[in-house]
CSV table of C-alpha atoms in Angstrom, one decimal:
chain,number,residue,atom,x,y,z
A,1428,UNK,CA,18.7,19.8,41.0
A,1429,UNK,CA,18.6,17.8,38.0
A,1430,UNK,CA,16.5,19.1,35.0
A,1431,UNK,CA,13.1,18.2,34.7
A,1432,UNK,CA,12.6,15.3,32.3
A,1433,UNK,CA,10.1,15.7,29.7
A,1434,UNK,CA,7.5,12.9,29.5
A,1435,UNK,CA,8.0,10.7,26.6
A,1436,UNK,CA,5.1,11.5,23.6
A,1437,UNK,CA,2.9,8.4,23.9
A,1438,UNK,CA,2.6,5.8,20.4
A,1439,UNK,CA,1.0,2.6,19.8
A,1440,UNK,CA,4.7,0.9,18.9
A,1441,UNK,CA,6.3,2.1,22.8
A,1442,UNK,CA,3.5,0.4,24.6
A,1443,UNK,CA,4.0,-3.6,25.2
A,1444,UNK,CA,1.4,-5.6,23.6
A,1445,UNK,CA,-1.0,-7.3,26.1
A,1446,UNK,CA,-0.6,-11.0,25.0
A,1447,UNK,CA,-1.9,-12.9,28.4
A,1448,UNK,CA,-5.5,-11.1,27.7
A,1449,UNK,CA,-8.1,-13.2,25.6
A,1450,UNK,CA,-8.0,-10.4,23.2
A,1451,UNK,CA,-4.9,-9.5,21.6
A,1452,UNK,CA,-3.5,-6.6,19.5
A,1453,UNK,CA,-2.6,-8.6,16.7
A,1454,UNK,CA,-6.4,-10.1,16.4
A,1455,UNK,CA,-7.5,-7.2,16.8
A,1456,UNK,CA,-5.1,-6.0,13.6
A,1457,UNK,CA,-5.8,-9.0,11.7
A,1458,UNK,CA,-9.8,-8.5,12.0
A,1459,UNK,CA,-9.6,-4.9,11.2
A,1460,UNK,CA,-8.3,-5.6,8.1
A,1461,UNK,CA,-10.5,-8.0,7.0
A,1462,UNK,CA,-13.2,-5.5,7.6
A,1463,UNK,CA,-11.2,-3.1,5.8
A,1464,UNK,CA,-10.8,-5.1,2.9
A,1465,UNK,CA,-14.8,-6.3,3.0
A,1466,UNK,CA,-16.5,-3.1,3.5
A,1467,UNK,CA,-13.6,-0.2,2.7
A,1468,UNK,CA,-12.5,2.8,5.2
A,1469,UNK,CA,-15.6,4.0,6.1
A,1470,UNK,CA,-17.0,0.5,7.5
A,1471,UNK,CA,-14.1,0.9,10.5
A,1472,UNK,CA,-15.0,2.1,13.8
A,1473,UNK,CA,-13.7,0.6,16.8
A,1474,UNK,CA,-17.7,-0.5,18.3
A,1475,UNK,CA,-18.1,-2.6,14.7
A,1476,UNK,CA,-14.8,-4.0,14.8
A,1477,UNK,CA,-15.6,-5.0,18.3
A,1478,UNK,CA,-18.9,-6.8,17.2
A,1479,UNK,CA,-16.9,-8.7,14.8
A,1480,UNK,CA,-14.2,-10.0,17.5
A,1481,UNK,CA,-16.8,-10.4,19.8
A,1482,UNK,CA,-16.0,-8.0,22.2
A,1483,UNK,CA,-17.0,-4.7,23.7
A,1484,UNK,CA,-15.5,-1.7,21.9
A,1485,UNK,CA,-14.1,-0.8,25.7
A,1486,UNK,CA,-11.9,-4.1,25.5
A,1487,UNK,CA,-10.3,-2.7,22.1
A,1488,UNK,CA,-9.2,0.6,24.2
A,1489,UNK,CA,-7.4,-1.4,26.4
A,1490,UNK,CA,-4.9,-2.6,23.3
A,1491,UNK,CA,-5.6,0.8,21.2
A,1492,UNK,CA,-6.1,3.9,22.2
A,1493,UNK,CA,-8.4,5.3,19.4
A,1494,UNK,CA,-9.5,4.8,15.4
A,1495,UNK,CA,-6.3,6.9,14.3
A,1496,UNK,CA,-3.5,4.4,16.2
A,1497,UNK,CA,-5.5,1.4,14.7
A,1498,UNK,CA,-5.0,2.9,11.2
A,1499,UNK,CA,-1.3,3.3,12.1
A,1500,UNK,CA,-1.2,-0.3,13.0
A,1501,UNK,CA,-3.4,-1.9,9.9
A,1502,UNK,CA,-1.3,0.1,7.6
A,1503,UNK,CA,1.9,-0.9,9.4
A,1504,UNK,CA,0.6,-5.1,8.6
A,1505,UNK,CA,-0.1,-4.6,5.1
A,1506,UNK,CA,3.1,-3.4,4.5
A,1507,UNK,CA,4.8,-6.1,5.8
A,1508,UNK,CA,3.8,-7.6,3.0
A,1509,UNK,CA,6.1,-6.0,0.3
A,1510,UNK,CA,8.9,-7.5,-1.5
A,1511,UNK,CA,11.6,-5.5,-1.5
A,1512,UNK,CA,14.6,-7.0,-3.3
A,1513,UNK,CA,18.1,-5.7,-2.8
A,1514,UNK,CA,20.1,-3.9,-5.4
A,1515,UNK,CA,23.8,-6.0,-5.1
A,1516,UNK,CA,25.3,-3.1,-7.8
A,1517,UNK,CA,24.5,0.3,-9.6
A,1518,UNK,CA,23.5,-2.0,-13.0
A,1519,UNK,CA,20.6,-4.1,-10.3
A,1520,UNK,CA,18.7,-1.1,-9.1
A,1521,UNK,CA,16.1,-0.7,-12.1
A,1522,UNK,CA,15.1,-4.0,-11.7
A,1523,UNK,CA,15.0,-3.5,-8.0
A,1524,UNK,CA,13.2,-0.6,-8.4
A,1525,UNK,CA,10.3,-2.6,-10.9
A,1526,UNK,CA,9.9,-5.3,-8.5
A,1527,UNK,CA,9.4,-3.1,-5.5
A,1528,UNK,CA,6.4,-1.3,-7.6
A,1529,UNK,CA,4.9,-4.0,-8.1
A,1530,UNK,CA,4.7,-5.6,-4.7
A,1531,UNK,CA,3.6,-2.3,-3.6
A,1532,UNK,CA,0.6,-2.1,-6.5
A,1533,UNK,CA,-0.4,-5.5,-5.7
A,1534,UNK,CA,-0.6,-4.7,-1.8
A,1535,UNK,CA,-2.6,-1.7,-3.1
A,1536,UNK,CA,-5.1,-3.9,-5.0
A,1537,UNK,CA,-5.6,-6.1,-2.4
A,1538,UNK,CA,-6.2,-3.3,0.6
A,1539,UNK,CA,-7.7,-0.7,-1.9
A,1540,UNK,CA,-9.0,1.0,0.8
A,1541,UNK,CA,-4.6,1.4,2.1
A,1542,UNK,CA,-4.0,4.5,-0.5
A,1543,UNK,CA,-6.5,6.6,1.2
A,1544,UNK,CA,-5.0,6.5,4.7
A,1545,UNK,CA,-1.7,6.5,3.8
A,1546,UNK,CA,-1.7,10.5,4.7
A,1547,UNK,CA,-3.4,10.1,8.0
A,1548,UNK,CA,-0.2,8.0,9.4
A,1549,UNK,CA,1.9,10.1,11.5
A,1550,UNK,CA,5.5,10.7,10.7
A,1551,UNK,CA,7.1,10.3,14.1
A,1552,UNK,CA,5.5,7.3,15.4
A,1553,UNK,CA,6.3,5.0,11.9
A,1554,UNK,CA,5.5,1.4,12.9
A,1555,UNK,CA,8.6,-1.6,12.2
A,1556,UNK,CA,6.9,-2.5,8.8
A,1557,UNK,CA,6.7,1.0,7.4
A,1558,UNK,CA,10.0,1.9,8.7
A,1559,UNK,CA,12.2,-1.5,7.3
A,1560,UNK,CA,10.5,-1.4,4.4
A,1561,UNK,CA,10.8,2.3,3.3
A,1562,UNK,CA,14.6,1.8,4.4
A,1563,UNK,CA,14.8,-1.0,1.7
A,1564,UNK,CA,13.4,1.0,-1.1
A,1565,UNK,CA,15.5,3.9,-0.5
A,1566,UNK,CA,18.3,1.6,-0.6
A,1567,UNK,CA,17.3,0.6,-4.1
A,1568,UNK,CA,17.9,4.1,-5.1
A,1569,UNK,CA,21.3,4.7,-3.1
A,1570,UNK,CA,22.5,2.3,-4.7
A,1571,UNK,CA,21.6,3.1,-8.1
A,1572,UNK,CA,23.9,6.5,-7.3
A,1573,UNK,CA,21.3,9.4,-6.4
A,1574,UNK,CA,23.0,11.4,-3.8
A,1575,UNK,CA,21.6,11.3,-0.8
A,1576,UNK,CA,19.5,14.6,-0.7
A,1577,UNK,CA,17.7,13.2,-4.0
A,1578,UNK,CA,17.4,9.6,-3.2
A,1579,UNK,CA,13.8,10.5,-1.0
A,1580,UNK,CA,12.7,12.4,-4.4
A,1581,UNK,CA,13.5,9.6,-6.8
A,1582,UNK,CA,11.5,7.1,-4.1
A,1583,UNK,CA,8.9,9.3,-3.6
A,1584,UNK,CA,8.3,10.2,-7.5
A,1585,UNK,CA,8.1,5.9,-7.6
A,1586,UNK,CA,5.6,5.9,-5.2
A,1587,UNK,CA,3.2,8.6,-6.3
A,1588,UNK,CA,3.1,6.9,-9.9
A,1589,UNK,CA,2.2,3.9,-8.3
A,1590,UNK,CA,-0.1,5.0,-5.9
A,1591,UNK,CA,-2.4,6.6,-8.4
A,1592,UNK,CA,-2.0,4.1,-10.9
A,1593,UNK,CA,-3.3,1.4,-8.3
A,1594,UNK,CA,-5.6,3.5,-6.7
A,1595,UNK,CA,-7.3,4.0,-9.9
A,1596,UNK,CA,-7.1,0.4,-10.8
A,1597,UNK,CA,-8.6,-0.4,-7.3
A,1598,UNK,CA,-11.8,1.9,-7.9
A,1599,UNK,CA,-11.9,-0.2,-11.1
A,1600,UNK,CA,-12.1,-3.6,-9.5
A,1601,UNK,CA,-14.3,-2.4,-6.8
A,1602,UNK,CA,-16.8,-1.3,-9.6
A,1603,UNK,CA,-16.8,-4.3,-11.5
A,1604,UNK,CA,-17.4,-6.4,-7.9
A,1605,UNK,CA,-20.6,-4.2,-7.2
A,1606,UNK,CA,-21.8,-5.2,-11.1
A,1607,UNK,CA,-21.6,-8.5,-10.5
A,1608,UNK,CA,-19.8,-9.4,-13.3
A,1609,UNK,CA,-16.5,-10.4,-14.1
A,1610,UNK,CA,-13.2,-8.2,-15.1
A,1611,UNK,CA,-13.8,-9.9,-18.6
A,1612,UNK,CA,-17.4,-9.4,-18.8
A,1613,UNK,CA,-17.4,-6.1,-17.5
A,1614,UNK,CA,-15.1,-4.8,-20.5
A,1615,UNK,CA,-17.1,-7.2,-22.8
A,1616,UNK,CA,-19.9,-4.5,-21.5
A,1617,UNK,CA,-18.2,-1.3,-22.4
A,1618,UNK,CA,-16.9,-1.9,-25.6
A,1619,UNK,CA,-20.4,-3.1,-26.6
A,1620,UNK,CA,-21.6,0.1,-25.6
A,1621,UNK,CA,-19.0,1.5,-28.2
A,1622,UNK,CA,-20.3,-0.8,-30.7
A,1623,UNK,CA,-23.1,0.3,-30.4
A,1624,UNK,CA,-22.3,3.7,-31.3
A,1625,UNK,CA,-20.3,2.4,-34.7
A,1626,UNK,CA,-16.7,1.9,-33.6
A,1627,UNK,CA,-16.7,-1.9,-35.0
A,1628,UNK,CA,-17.0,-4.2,-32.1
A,1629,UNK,CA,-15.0,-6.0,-29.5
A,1630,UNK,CA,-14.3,-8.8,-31.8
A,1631,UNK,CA,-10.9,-9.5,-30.7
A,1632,UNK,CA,-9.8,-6.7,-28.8
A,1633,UNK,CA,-7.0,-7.8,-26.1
A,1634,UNK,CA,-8.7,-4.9,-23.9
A,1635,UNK,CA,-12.1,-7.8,-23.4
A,1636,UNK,CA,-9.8,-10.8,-24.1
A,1637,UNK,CA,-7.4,-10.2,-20.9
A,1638,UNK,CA,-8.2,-7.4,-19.1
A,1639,UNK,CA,-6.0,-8.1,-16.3
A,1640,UNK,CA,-3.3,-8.3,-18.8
A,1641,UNK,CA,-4.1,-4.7,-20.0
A,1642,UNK,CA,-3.6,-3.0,-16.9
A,1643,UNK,CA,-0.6,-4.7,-15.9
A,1644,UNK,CA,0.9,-3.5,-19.5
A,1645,UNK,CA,-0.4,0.0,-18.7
A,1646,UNK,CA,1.1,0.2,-15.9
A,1647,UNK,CA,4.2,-0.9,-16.6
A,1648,UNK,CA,4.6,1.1,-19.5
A,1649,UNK,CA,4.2,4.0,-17.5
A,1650,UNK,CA,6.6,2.8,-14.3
A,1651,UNK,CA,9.1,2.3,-17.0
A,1652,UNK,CA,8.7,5.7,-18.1
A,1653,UNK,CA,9.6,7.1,-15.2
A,1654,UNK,CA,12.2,4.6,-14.3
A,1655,UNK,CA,13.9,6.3,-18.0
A,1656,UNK,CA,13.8,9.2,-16.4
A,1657,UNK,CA,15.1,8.5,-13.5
A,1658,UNK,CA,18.0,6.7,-15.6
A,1659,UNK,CA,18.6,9.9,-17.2
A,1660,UNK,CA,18.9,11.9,-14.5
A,1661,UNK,CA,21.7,9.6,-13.2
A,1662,UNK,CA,23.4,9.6,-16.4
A,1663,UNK,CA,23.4,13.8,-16.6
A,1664,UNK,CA,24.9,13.8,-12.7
A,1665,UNK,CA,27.4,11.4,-13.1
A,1666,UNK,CA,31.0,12.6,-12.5
């Protein structure tokens, strides 16, 4: 007798999307994010989401089976906005490597509420996004010369910096939106709090000038930092 199949363990990506049905998966997606991106991680649940598509939280089931595979798929859509350029040669992959962090930190700033679920998708049932995307990156860092049982460590150090520095930046923004104020006039704010307490004034400090400008210089002075090290730790393995 042949040997008893085991059934197959049942993800969002195996199961066909319906498409013929009023309601679709990728509608559903797109108008999950939205909310996410309006009212954060805490607004989702699959009856409010319905409200918003106009539908009963029963026709969502019939696309999704629960809150935790619709996180798998928002976070797989976001991603598939990265740019992940390719590294032609060993002397490309730095700048590879910058541009990738980047895209990723803008993604981040515009889903702020991404970093926070990023743990809760599972690692077997990856969606096509995640999957192509994470392939590209590591690529970056093949290339560059880490063997192969450090490449995932090199990424993954990348990723963490990033992470938090966007995070943090996110939290930021999010801030400044609930005071009403601008980026500029929110920093305006602070530093003439410091005045305030004898420290000379704002008068033409780059930090109320261009804020935007400010973070994106602090954060790439760090990613470069680690991208140093990351060069020296090539250098010290090389044959």
């Amino acid at each position: 007798m042949p040997a008893e199949q085991k059934p197959e363990i049942a993800s969002v990506w195996t199961r066909p999307s319906r498409r013929r049905e009023q309601l679709s998966r990728e509608q559903i997606v797109a108008e999950a994010v939205r909310l996410l991106d309006a009212d954060g991680i805490e607004a989702l649940s699959m009856r409010k989401l319905g409200t918003r598509l106009d539908a009963g939280a029963t026709s969502l089931y019939r696309h999704v089976a629960n809150k935790d595979e619709l996180i798998e798929l928002v976070v797989d859509e976001v991603y598939g906005e990265l740019t992940v350029p390719t590294a032609a040669g060993p002397e490309e992959w730095r700048d590879a490597a910058a541009r990738s962090a980047y895209s990723l930190r803008a993604m981040i700033l515009r889903h702020p509420w991404v970093a926070s679920v990023l743990g809760q998708v599972g690692l077997v049932h990856l969606g096509p996004n995640v999957t192509k995307m994470s392939e590209r990156m590591a690529a970056v860092y093949r290339t560059a010369g880490f063997r192969e049982a450090e490449t995932e460590l090199a990424l993954s150090t990348v990723i963490s910096y990033v992470i938090g520095m966007a995070t943090s930046e996110a939290a930021y923004l999010s801030l400044i939106a609930r005071s009403g104020r601008t980026e500029r006039e929110f920093a305006e704010t602070l530093r003439g709090n410091g005045a305030a307490e004898g420290d000379g004034g704002g008068s033409g400090d780059p930090r109320t000038e261009d804020p935007e400008k400010v973070r994106e210089e602090t954060f790439d002075y760090g990613l470069q930092r680690v991208l140093d090290g990351l060069r020296a730790r090539l250098d010290s393995t090389a044959p």
